[in-house]
mmCIF file of C-alpha atoms in Angstrom:
data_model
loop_
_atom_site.group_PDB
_atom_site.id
_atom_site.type_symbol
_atom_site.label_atom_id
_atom_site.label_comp_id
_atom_site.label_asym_id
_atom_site.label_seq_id
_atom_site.Cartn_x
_atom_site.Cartn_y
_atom_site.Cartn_z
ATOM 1 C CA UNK A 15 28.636 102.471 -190.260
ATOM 2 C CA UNK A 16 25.371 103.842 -191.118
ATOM 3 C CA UNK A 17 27.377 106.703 -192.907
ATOM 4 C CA UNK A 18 29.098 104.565 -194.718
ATOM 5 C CA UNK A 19 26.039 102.405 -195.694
ATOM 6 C CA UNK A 20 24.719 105.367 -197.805
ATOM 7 C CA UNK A 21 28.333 106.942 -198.929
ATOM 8 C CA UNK A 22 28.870 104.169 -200.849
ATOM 9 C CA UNK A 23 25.761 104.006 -203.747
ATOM 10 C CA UNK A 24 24.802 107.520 -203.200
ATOM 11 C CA UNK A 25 28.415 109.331 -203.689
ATOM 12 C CA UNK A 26 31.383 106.900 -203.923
ATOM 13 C CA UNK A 27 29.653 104.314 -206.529
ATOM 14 C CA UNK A 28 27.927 106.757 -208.230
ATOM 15 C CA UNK A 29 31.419 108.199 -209.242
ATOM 16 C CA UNK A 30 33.746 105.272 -209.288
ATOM 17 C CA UNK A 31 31.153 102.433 -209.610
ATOM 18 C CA UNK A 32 31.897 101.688 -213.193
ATOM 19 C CA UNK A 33 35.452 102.443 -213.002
ATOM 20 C CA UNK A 34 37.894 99.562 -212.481
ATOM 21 C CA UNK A 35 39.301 99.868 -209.309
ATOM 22 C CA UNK A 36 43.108 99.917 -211.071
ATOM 23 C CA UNK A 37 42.151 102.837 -213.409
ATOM 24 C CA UNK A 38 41.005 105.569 -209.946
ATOM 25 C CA UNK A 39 43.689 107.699 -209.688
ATOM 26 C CA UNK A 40 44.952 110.348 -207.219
ATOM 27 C CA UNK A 41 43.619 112.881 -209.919
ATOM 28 C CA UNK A 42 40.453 111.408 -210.020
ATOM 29 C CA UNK A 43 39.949 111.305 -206.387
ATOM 30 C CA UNK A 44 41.314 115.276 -206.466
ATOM 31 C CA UNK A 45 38.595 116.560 -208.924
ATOM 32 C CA UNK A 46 35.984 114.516 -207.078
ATOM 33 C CA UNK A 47 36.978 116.258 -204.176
ATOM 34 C CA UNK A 48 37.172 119.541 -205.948
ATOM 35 C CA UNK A 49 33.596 119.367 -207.986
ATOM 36 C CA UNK A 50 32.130 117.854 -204.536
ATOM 37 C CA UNK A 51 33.348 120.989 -202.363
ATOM 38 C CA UNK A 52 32.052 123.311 -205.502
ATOM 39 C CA UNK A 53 28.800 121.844 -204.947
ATOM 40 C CA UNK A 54 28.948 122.717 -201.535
ATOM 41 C CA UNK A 55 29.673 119.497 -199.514
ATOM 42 C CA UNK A 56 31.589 120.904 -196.163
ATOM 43 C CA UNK A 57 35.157 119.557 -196.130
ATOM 44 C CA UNK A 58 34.251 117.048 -193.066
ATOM 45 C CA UNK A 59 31.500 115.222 -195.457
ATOM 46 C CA UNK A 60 34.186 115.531 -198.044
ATOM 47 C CA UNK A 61 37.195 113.428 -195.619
ATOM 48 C CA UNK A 62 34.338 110.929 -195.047
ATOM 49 C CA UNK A 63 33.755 109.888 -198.705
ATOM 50 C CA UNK A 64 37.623 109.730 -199.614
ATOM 51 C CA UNK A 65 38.207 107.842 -196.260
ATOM 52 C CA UNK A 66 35.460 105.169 -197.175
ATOM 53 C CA UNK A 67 36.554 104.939 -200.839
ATOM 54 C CA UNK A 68 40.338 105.150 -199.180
ATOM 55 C CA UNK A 69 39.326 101.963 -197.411
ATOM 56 C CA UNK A 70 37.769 100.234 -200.305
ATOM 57 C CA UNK A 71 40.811 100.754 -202.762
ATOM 58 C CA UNK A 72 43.094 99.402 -199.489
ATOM 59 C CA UNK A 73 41.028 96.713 -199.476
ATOM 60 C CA UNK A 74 41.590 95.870 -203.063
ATOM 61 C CA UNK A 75 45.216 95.877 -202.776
ATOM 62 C CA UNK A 76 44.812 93.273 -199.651
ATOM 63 C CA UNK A 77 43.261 91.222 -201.949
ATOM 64 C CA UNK A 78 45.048 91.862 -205.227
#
């Protein structure tokens, strides 16, 4: 949880945060992933930060 706590402003928002939620695409998510591992985030910290934003776009739908 404590992960997750500072995932969200320091990597997820600070990508996504002033993108409506029905405008993130796959492709977005993709190049995040790709500039991220560029930068040299290991692949595990990578899964992390697509699973939390994963959840948060679930979440969404859930709630329409």
């Amino acid at each position: 949880m404590d992960n997750y706590e500072s995932y969200l402003p320091c990597r997820v928002l600070v990508r996504f945060g002033v993108v409506p939620l029905g405008e993130i695409t796959a492709l977005d998510i993709d190049a995040w992933v790709k500039e991220s591992t560029e930068a040299g985030y290991a692949a595990a910290t990578m899964a992390s930060w697509v699973k939390l934003l994963s959840m948060i776009l679930s979440d969404a739908v859930d709630q329409r």
